[in-house]
Structures are given as structure tokens and as C-alpha cells.
JSON list of C-alpha atoms in Angstrom, two decimals:
[
{"chain": "W", "resi": 1, "resn": "UNK", "atom": "CA", "xyz": [-48.00, 53.05, 26.97]},
{"chain": "W", "resi": 2, "resn": "UNK", "atom": "CA", "xyz": [-44.53, 54.36, 27.76]},
{"chain": "W", "resi": 3, "resn": "UNK", "atom": "CA", "xyz": [-43.15, 53.28, 24.36]},
{"chain": "W", "resi": 4, "resn": "UNK", "atom": "CA", "xyz": [-46.07, 54.96, 22.58]},
{"chain": "W", "resi": 5, "resn": "UNK", "atom": "CA", "xyz": [-45.56, 58.18, 24.58]},
{"chain": "W", "resi": 6, "resn": "UNK", "atom": "CA", "xyz": [-41.86, 58.30, 23.77]},
{"chain": "W", "resi": 7, "resn": "UNK", "atom": "CA", "xyz": [-42.47, 57.57, 20.08]},
{"chain": "W", "resi": 8, "resn": "UNK", "atom": "CA", "xyz": [-44.82, 60.56, 19.99]},
{"chain": "W", "resi": 9, "resn": "UNK", "atom": "CA", "xyz": [-42.30, 62.78, 21.76]},
{"chain": "W", "resi": 10, "resn": "UNK", "atom": "CA", "xyz": [-39.53, 61.66, 19.40]},
{"chain": "W", "resi": 11, "resn": "UNK", "atom": "CA", "xyz": [-41.69, 62.47, 16.37]},
{"chain": "W", "resi": 12, "resn": "UNK", "atom": "CA", "xyz": [-42.54, 65.96, 17.67]},
{"chain": "W", "resi": 13, "resn": "UNK", "atom": "CA", "xyz": [-38.85, 66.65, 18.28]},
{"chain": "W", "resi": 14, "resn": "UNK", "atom": "CA", "xyz": [-37.96, 65.33, 14.81]},
{"chain": "W", "resi": 15, "resn": "UNK", "atom": "CA", "xyz": [-40.50, 67.69, 13.25]},
{"chain": "W", "resi": 16, "resn": "UNK", "atom": "CA", "xyz": [-39.02, 70.61, 15.19]},
{"chain": "W", "resi": 17, "resn": "UNK", "atom": "CA", "xyz": [-42.22, 71.39, 17.09]},
{"chain": "W", "resi": 18, "resn": "UNK", "atom": "CA", "xyz": [-40.72, 71.24, 20.57]},
{"chain": "W", "resi": 19, "resn": "UNK", "atom": "CA", "xyz": [-37.47, 71.99, 22.36]},
{"chain": "W", "resi": 20, "resn": "UNK", "atom": "CA", "xyz": [-36.05, 68.73, 23.69]},
{"chain": "W", "resi": 21, "resn": "UNK", "atom": "CA", "xyz": [-34.29, 70.62, 26.50]},
{"chain": "W", "resi": 22, "resn": "UNK", "atom": "CA", "xyz": [-37.57, 71.95, 27.90]},
{"chain": "W", "resi": 23, "resn": "UNK", "atom": "CA", "xyz": [-39.75, 68.87, 28.11]},
{"chain": "W", "resi": 24, "resn": "UNK", "atom": "CA", "xyz": [-42.23, 68.35, 30.92]},
{"chain": "W", "resi": 25, "resn": "UNK", "atom": "CA", "xyz": [-44.47, 65.38, 31.56]},
{"chain": "W", "resi": 26, "resn": "UNK", "atom": "CA", "xyz": [-47.75, 65.32, 33.47]},
{"chain": "W", "resi": 27, "resn": "UNK", "atom": "CA", "xyz": [-50.88, 63.25, 33.77]},
{"chain": "W", "resi": 28, "resn": "UNK", "atom": "CA", "xyz": [-53.61, 62.26, 36.17]},
{"chain": "W", "resi": 29, "resn": "UNK", "atom": "CA", "xyz": [-54.92, 58.86, 37.23]},
{"chain": "W", "resi": 30, "resn": "UNK", "atom": "CA", "xyz": [-53.67, 56.49, 34.49]},
{"chain": "W", "resi": 31, "resn": "UNK", "atom": "CA", "xyz": [-51.63, 59.45, 33.28]},
{"chain": "W", "resi": 32, "resn": "UNK", "atom": "CA", "xyz": [-50.17, 59.80, 36.78]},
{"chain": "W", "resi": 33, "resn": "UNK", "atom": "CA", "xyz": [-49.18, 56.14, 36.69]},
{"chain": "W", "resi": 34, "resn": "UNK", "atom": "CA", "xyz": [-47.56, 56.75, 33.30]},
{"chain": "W", "resi": 35, "resn": "UNK", "atom": "CA", "xyz": [-45.81, 59.90, 34.55]},
{"chain": "W", "resi": 36, "resn": "UNK", "atom": "CA", "xyz": [-44.31, 57.95, 37.47]},
{"chain": "W", "resi": 37, "resn": "UNK", "atom": "CA", "xyz": [-43.24, 55.10, 35.17]},
{"chain": "W", "resi": 38, "resn": "UNK", "atom": "CA", "xyz": [-41.77, 57.50, 32.58]},
{"chain": "W", "resi": 39, "resn": "UNK", "atom": "CA", "xyz": [-39.38, 59.17, 35.01]},
{"chain": "W", "resi": 40, "resn": "UNK", "atom": "CA", "xyz": [-38.07, 55.75, 36.09]},
{"chain": "W", "resi": 41, "resn": "UNK", "atom": "CA", "xyz": [-37.18, 54.98, 32.47]},
{"chain": "W", "resi": 42, "resn": "UNK", "atom": "CA", "xyz": [-35.72, 58.27, 31.20]},
{"chain": "W", "resi": 43, "resn": "UNK", "atom": "CA", "xyz": [-34.30, 61.55, 32.46]},
{"chain": "W", "resi": 44, "resn": "UNK", "atom": "CA", "xyz": [-35.09, 63.46, 29.27]},
{"chain": "W", "resi": 45, "resn": "UNK", "atom": "CA", "xyz": [-37.90, 65.40, 30.97]},
{"chain": "W", "resi": 46, "resn": "UNK", "atom": "CA", "xyz": [-36.80, 68.50, 32.87]},
{"chain": "W", "resi": 47, "resn": "UNK", "atom": "CA", "xyz": [-39.78, 68.26, 35.25]},
{"chain": "W", "resi": 48, "resn": "UNK", "atom": "CA", "xyz": [-42.79, 66.09, 36.01]},
{"chain": "W", "resi": 49, "resn": "UNK", "atom": "CA", "xyz": [-46.17, 66.61, 37.68]},
{"chain": "W", "resi": 50, "resn": "UNK", "atom": "CA", "xyz": [-47.85, 63.39, 38.72]},
{"chain": "W", "resi": 51, "resn": "UNK", "atom": "CA", "xyz": [-51.52, 63.73, 39.60]},
{"chain": "W", "resi": 52, "resn": "UNK", "atom": "CA", "xyz": [-53.72, 61.15, 41.32]},
{"chain": "W", "resi": 53, "resn": "UNK", "atom": "CA", "xyz": [-51.08, 58.49, 40.70]},
{"chain": "W", "resi": 54, "resn": "UNK", "atom": "CA", "xyz": [-50.29, 54.94, 41.71]},
{"chain": "W", "resi": 55, "resn": "UNK", "atom": "CA", "xyz": [-46.62, 54.21, 42.31]},
{"chain": "W", "resi": 56, "resn": "UNK", "atom": "CA", "xyz": [-47.07, 51.01, 44.31]},
{"chain": "W", "resi": 57, "resn": "UNK", "atom": "CA", "xyz": [-49.59, 48.54, 42.90]},
{"chain": "W", "resi": 58, "resn": "UNK", "atom": "CA", "xyz": [-49.48, 46.39, 46.04]},
{"chain": "W", "resi": 59, "resn": "UNK", "atom": "CA", "xyz": [-50.38, 49.31, 48.29]},
{"chain": "W", "resi": 60, "resn": "UNK", "atom": "CA", "xyz": [-53.13, 50.23, 45.83]},
{"chain": "W", "resi": 61, "resn": "UNK", "atom": "CA", "xyz": [-54.55, 46.68, 45.90]},
{"chain": "W", "resi": 62, "resn": "UNK", "atom": "CA", "xyz": [-54.82, 46.80, 49.69]},
{"chain": "W", "resi": 63, "resn": "UNK", "atom": "CA", "xyz": [-56.37, 50.29, 49.97]},
{"chain": "W", "resi": 64, "resn": "UNK", "atom": "CA", "xyz": [-58.20, 51.42, 46.82]},
{"chain": "W", "resi": 65, "resn": "UNK", "atom": "CA", "xyz": [-61.92, 51.26, 46.05]},
{"chain": "W", "resi": 66, "resn": "UNK", "atom": "CA", "xyz": [-61.20, 49.94, 42.55]},
{"chain": "W", "resi": 67, "resn": "UNK", "atom": "CA", "xyz": [-59.07, 46.84, 43.15]},
{"chain": "W", "resi": 68, "resn": "UNK", "atom": "CA", "xyz": [-61.94, 44.46, 42.38]},
{"chain": "W", "resi": 69, "resn": "UNK", "atom": "CA", "xyz": [-60.93, 44.81, 38.71]},
{"chain": "W", "resi": 70, "resn": "UNK", "atom": "CA", "xyz": [-57.38, 43.63, 39.37]},
{"chain": "W", "resi": 71, "resn": "UNK", "atom": "CA", "xyz": [-57.87, 40.07, 38.04]},
{"chain": "W", "resi": 72, "resn": "UNK", "atom": "CA", "xyz": [-57.71, 41.41, 34.49]},
{"chain": "W", "resi": 73, "resn": "UNK", "atom": "CA", "xyz": [-54.47, 43.29, 35.27]},
{"chain": "W", "resi": 74, "resn": "UNK", "atom": "CA", "xyz": [-52.59, 40.84, 37.50]},
{"chain": "W", "resi": 75, "resn": "UNK", "atom": "CA", "xyz": [-52.57, 37.06, 37.97]},
{"chain": "W", "resi": 76, "resn": "UNK", "atom": "CA", "xyz": [-53.51, 37.16, 41.64]},
{"chain": "W", "resi": 77, "resn": "UNK", "atom": "CA", "xyz": [-53.04, 39.13, 44.82]},
{"chain": "W", "resi": 78, "resn": "UNK", "atom": "CA", "xyz": [-49.78, 41.00, 45.56]},
{"chain": "W", "resi": 79, "resn": "UNK", "atom": "CA", "xyz": [-48.57, 38.14, 47.73]},
{"chain": "W", "resi": 80, "resn": "UNK", "atom": "CA", "xyz": [-49.11, 35.74, 44.80]},
{"chain": "W", "resi": 81, "resn": "UNK", "atom": "CA", "xyz": [-47.98, 37.75, 41.78]},
{"chain": "W", "resi": 82, "resn": "UNK", "atom": "CA", "xyz": [-44.53, 39.38, 41.47]},
{"chain": "W", "resi": 83, "resn": "UNK", "atom": "CA", "xyz": [-45.99, 41.53, 38.67]},
{"chain": "W", "resi": 84, "resn": "UNK", "atom": "CA", "xyz": [-47.22, 43.99, 41.29]},
{"chain": "W", "resi": 85, "resn": "UNK", "atom": "CA", "xyz": [-43.65, 44.86, 42.25]},
{"chain": "W", "resi": 86, "resn": "UNK", "atom": "CA", "xyz": [-42.30, 44.69, 38.69]},
{"chain": "W", "resi": 87, "resn": "UNK", "atom": "CA", "xyz": [-44.95, 47.14, 37.43]},
{"chain": "W", "resi": 88, "resn": "UNK", "atom": "CA", "xyz": [-44.60, 49.60, 40.32]},
{"chain": "W", "resi": 89, "resn": "UNK", "atom": "CA", "xyz": [-42.63, 52.81, 39.80]},
{"chain": "W", "resi": 90, "resn": "UNK", "atom": "CA", "xyz": [-41.58, 52.79, 43.47]},
{"chain": "W", "resi": 91, "resn": "UNK", "atom": "CA", "xyz": [-39.52, 49.66, 42.73]},
{"chain": "W", "resi": 92, "resn": "UNK", "atom": "CA", "xyz": [-37.29, 51.75, 40.44]},
{"chain": "W", "resi": 93, "resn": "UNK", "atom": "CA", "xyz": [-37.20, 54.97, 42.47]},
{"chain": "W", "resi": 94, "resn": "UNK", "atom": "CA", "xyz": [-33.38, 54.97, 42.54]},
{"chain": "W", "resi": 95, "resn": "UNK", "atom": "CA", "xyz": [-33.44, 55.72, 38.79]},
{"chain": "W", "resi": 96, "resn": "UNK", "atom": "CA", "xyz": [-35.50, 58.91, 39.11]},
{"chain": "W", "resi": 97, "resn": "UNK", "atom": "CA", "xyz": [-33.56, 62.15, 38.57]},
{"chain": "W", "resi": 98, "resn": "UNK", "atom": "CA", "xyz": [-36.47, 64.33, 37.39]},
{"chain": "W", "resi": 99, "resn": "UNK", "atom": "CA", "xyz": [-37.82, 67.05, 39.71]},
{"chain": "W", "resi": 100, "resn": "UNK", "atom": "CA", "xyz": [-41.37, 65.97, 40.61]},
{"chain": "W", "resi": 101, "resn": "UNK", "atom": "CA", "xyz": [-44.53, 67.52, 41.93]},
{"chain": "W", "resi": 102, "resn": "UNK", "atom": "CA", "xyz": [-47.32, 65.31, 43.24]},
{"chain": "W", "resi": 103, "resn": "UNK", "atom": "CA", "xyz": [-50.93, 66.54, 43.28]},
{"chain": "W", "resi": 104, "resn": "UNK", "atom": "CA", "xyz": [-53.20, 64.46, 45.46]},
{"chain": "W", "resi": 105, "resn": "UNK", "atom": "CA", "xyz": [-56.73, 64.57, 46.86]},
{"chain": "W", "resi": 106, "resn": "UNK", "atom": "CA", "xyz": [-56.89, 63.58, 50.52]},
{"chain": "W", "resi": 107, "resn": "UNK", "atom": "CA", "xyz": [-60.24, 61.81, 49.99]},
{"chain": "W", "resi": 108, "resn": "UNK", "atom": "CA", "xyz": [-59.16, 59.94, 46.86]},
{"chain": "W", "resi": 109, "resn": "UNK", "atom": "CA", "xyz": [-59.91, 56.25, 47.33]},
{"chain": "W", "resi": 110, "resn": "UNK", "atom": "CA", "xyz": [-59.51, 55.45, 43.62]},
{"chain": "W", "resi": 111, "resn": "UNK", "atom": "CA", "xyz": [-55.79, 56.23, 43.78]},
{"chain": "W", "resi": 112, "resn": "UNK", "atom": "CA", "xyz": [-55.10, 56.64, 47.51]},
{"chain": "W", "resi": 113, "resn": "UNK", "atom": "CA", "xyz": [-52.24, 59.04, 48.25]},
{"chain": "W", "resi": 114, "resn": "UNK", "atom": "CA", "xyz": [-50.51, 56.37, 50.34]},
{"chain": "W", "resi": 115, "resn": "UNK", "atom": "CA", "xyz": [-50.28, 54.09, 47.27]},
{"chain": "W", "resi": 116, "resn": "UNK", "atom": "CA", "xyz": [-48.97, 56.80, 44.98]},
{"chain": "W", "resi": 117, "resn": "UNK", "atom": "CA", "xyz": [-47.52, 60.22, 45.44]},
{"chain": "W", "resi": 118, "resn": "UNK", "atom": "CA", "xyz": [-46.79, 59.96, 49.14]},
{"chain": "W", "resi": 119, "resn": "UNK", "atom": "CA", "xyz": [-44.47, 56.99, 48.65]},
{"chain": "W", "resi": 120, "resn": "UNK", "atom": "CA", "xyz": [-42.54, 58.52, 45.77]},
{"chain": "W", "resi": 121, "resn": "UNK", "atom": "CA", "xyz": [-42.46, 61.92, 47.47]},
{"chain": "W", "resi": 122, "resn": "UNK", "atom": "CA", "xyz": [-40.85, 60.46, 50.60]},
{"chain": "W", "resi": 123, "resn": "UNK", "atom": "CA", "xyz": [-38.40, 58.36, 48.61]},
{"chain": "W", "resi": 124, "resn": "UNK", "atom": "CA", "xyz": [-37.38, 61.32, 46.43]},
{"chain": "W", "resi": 125, "resn": "UNK", "atom": "CA", "xyz": [-36.99, 63.56, 49.50]},
{"chain": "W", "resi": 126, "resn": "UNK", "atom": "CA", "xyz": [-34.75, 60.91, 51.01]},
{"chain": "W", "resi": 127, "resn": "UNK", "atom": "CA", "xyz": [-32.73, 60.81, 47.79]},
{"chain": "W", "resi": 128, "resn": "UNK", "atom": "CA", "xyz": [-32.59, 64.65, 47.70]},
{"chain": "W", "resi": 129, "resn": "UNK", "atom": "CA", "xyz": [-34.34, 64.88, 44.32]},
{"chain": "W", "resi": 130, "resn": "UNK", "atom": "CA", "xyz": [-36.35, 68.14, 44.07]},
{"chain": "W", "resi": 131, "resn": "UNK", "atom": "CA", "xyz": [-39.94, 67.27, 44.92]},
{"chain": "W", "resi": 132, "resn": "UNK", "atom": "CA", "xyz": [-43.07, 68.82, 46.37]},
{"chain": "W", "resi": 133, "resn": "UNK", "atom": "CA", "xyz": [-46.43, 67.39, 47.30]},
{"chain": "W", "resi": 134, "resn": "UNK", "atom": "CA", "xyz": [-49.67, 69.35, 47.05]},
{"chain": "W", "resi": 135, "resn": "UNK", "atom": "CA", "xyz": [-52.54, 67.70, 48.93]},
{"chain": "W", "resi": 136, "resn": "UNK", "atom": "CA", "xyz": [-56.05, 69.02, 48.59]},
{"chain": "W", "resi": 137, "resn": "UNK", "atom": "CA", "xyz": [-58.25, 68.52, 51.65]},
{"chain": "W", "resi": 138, "resn": "UNK", "atom": "CA", "xyz": [-61.63, 66.90, 51.05]},
{"chain": "W", "resi": 139, "resn": "UNK", "atom": "CA", "xyz": [-60.93, 66.26, 47.37]},
{"chain": "W", "resi": 140, "resn": "UNK", "atom": "CA", "xyz": [-61.56, 62.92, 45.69]},
{"chain": "W", "resi": 141, "resn": "UNK", "atom": "CA", "xyz": [-60.31, 61.42, 42.45]},
{"chain": "W", "resi": 142, "resn": "UNK", "atom": "CA", "xyz": [-62.52, 63.97, 40.67]},
{"chain": "W", "resi": 143, "resn": "UNK", "atom": "CA", "xyz": [-60.43, 66.96, 41.80]},
{"chain": "W", "resi": 144, "resn": "UNK", "atom": "CA", "xyz": [-59.62, 68.14, 38.27]},
{"chain": "W", "resi": 145, "resn": "UNK", "atom": "CA", "xyz": [-63.19, 67.79, 37.00]},
{"chain": "W", "resi": 146, "resn": "UNK", "atom": "CA", "xyz": [-65.59, 68.44, 39.84]},
{"chain": "W", "resi": 147, "resn": "UNK", "atom": "CA", "xyz": [-63.46, 69.52, 42.79]},
{"chain": "W", "resi": 148, "resn": "UNK", "atom": "CA", "xyz": [-64.03, 72.80, 44.57]},
{"chain": "W", "resi": 149, "resn": "UNK", "atom": "CA", "xyz": [-63.52, 75.59, 42.00]},
{"chain": "W", "resi": 150, "resn": "UNK", "atom": "CA", "xyz": [-60.74, 77.25, 44.03]},
{"chain": "W", "resi": 151, "resn": "UNK", "atom": "CA", "xyz": [-58.94, 73.89, 44.29]},
{"chain": "W", "resi": 152, "resn": "UNK", "atom": "CA", "xyz": [-59.16, 73.34, 40.54]},
{"chain": "W", "resi": 153, "resn": "UNK", "atom": "CA", "xyz": [-57.66, 76.81, 39.96]},
{"chain": "W", "resi": 154, "resn": "UNK", "atom": "CA", "xyz": [-54.93, 76.24, 42.55]},
{"chain": "W", "resi": 155, "resn": "UNK", "atom": "CA", "xyz": [-54.12, 72.86, 40.98]},
{"chain": "W", "resi": 156, "resn": "UNK", "atom": "CA", "xyz": [-53.57, 74.48, 37.59]},
{"chain": "W", "resi": 157, "resn": "UNK", "atom": "CA", "xyz": [-51.50, 77.28, 39.15]},
{"chain": "W", "resi": 158, "resn": "UNK", "atom": "CA", "xyz": [-49.22, 74.69, 40.75]},
{"chain": "W", "resi": 159, "resn": "UNK", "atom": "CA", "xyz": [-48.76, 72.77, 37.49]},
{"chain": "W", "resi": 160, "resn": "UNK", "atom": "CA", "xyz": [-47.91, 75.94, 35.57]},
{"chain": "W", "resi": 161, "resn": "UNK", "atom": "CA", "xyz": [-45.68, 77.20, 38.39]},
{"chain": "W", "resi": 162, "resn": "UNK", "atom": "CA", "xyz": [-43.70, 73.96, 38.57]},
{"chain": "W", "resi": 163, "resn": "UNK", "atom": "CA", "xyz": [-43.13, 73.90, 34.83]},
{"chain": "W", "resi": 164, "resn": "UNK", "atom": "CA", "xyz": [-42.35, 77.64, 34.72]},
{"chain": "W", "resi": 165, "resn": "UNK", "atom": "CA", "xyz": [-39.66, 77.01, 37.34]},
{"chain": "W", "resi": 166, "resn": "UNK", "atom": "CA", "xyz": [-38.06, 73.91, 35.84]},
{"chain": "W", "resi": 167, "resn": "UNK", "atom": "CA", "xyz": [-38.64, 74.47, 32.12]},
{"chain": "W", "resi": 168, "resn": "UNK", "atom": "CA", "xyz": [-38.31, 78.26, 31.86]},
{"chain": "W", "resi": 169, "resn": "UNK", "atom": "CA", "xyz": [-36.06, 78.98, 34.85]},
{"chain": "W", "resi": 170, "resn": "UNK", "atom": "CA", "xyz": [-38.53, 81.33, 36.51]},
{"chain": "W", "resi": 171, "resn": "UNK", "atom": "CA", "xyz": [-37.86, 81.90, 40.23]},
{"chain": "W", "resi": 172, "resn": "UNK", "atom": "CA", "xyz": [-40.44, 80.15, 42.39]},
{"chain": "W", "resi": 173, "resn": "UNK", "atom": "CA", "xyz": [-39.33, 80.25, 46.03]},
{"chain": "W", "resi": 174, "resn": "UNK", "atom": "CA", "xyz": [-42.30, 78.10, 47.05]},
{"chain": "W", "resi": 175, "resn": "UNK", "atom": "CA", "xyz": [-40.75, 75.20, 45.11]},
{"chain": "W", "resi": 176, "resn": "UNK", "atom": "CA", "xyz": [-37.17, 75.64, 46.25]},
{"chain": "W", "resi": 177, "resn": "UNK", "atom": "CA", "xyz": [-35.83, 72.59, 48.00]},
{"chain": "W", "resi": 178, "resn": "UNK", "atom": "CA", "xyz": [-34.72, 73.26, 51.54]},
{"chain": "W", "resi": 179, "resn": "UNK", "atom": "CA", "xyz": [-32.14, 70.99, 53.18]},
{"chain": "W", "resi": 180, "resn": "UNK", "atom": "CA", "xyz": [-33.52, 68.29, 55.42]},
{"chain": "W", "resi": 181, "resn": "UNK", "atom": "CA", "xyz": [-32.14, 68.55, 58.95]}
]
């Protein structure tokens, strides 16, 4: 999927439709997985918002409500198949330079926060890469479609705010990185 995404981005740039200095990437669920993977492969995006993601396939296998379908994706369990580690964005976290926002639902068992955004968030904080995590209490994997109306609005406000800050240079003190003491 990553190669297809980048081919599309390259074509849009070639046609002059977009400014290659102001690119943002976002997605939810499978798109969150792709967002995480993308920022481990390129630093051409000025900002990223990963929603309902999976950054660690092993952690997902042990905690998600959806792992029964894993035999078609992997050759076995995480302790049997090195593909879990090879396909996990967290494995390549040292390559991420892109400022990232993570949007997570605390009651999401499809893509549990502990198998996705929380891991990358902590690793990026440790590495001093600009990052924030927005966790919505009581929200499931359906946050963007059938979550509480005020949470859906707040989610969109955060996405726009993050991109306004990193793509357009708008001041957003709520997203400023404070030093870790």
C-alpha cells in the first residue's frame, strides 16, 4: 500500500496540484497502520495524524478482538513468525522524524491503544520528536463514525489544528512540545 500511496502523491506533485513542502498524511484503522508505516519510510510529510492505528502487530495479536483473522496475514503466532516484527512500524521508530499526533479511543479493542499509538507516542517522546496523543474516553473503533457527536467534532478539530500548525505555521500552543524533565 505504501508504494501505491507514494505513487499517487508523486503524480499529484508532478501535475502541480499540491505543494510538496506542505504535505500531511493521516488515516484511521488500516489508514492508521499505513500512516505509521509511511513515516518510517520517508520524511517528506511535514506532519502526520495516525488514528486507531496498529504499530506493533505482536501486541495487537495478544490484545485485539480481531486477531482470529491473523492466519491469512501471518504464518503463525508472533512467537513463530518474524513477520510480525518486520511489518511493525515500532520496529523502525528510530527512522521517524515526522511530527505525529495519535488519536485513540480508550475502548477500542479492534486496534487497542497499547498496540498502536501509545507505543509510538512513548518512543517518539523519548526520541524528542514532536508528538501528542489524544485519547477519547469511552470511544471504540467507531469513534469517527458513531462516536459521541462532541468527540467526533473534537477529533476533527485536532486533525485540522495539527495540520494548521505543522503545514501552515499557525501558532497552536496546545501542540507545543515541552521539555521532558
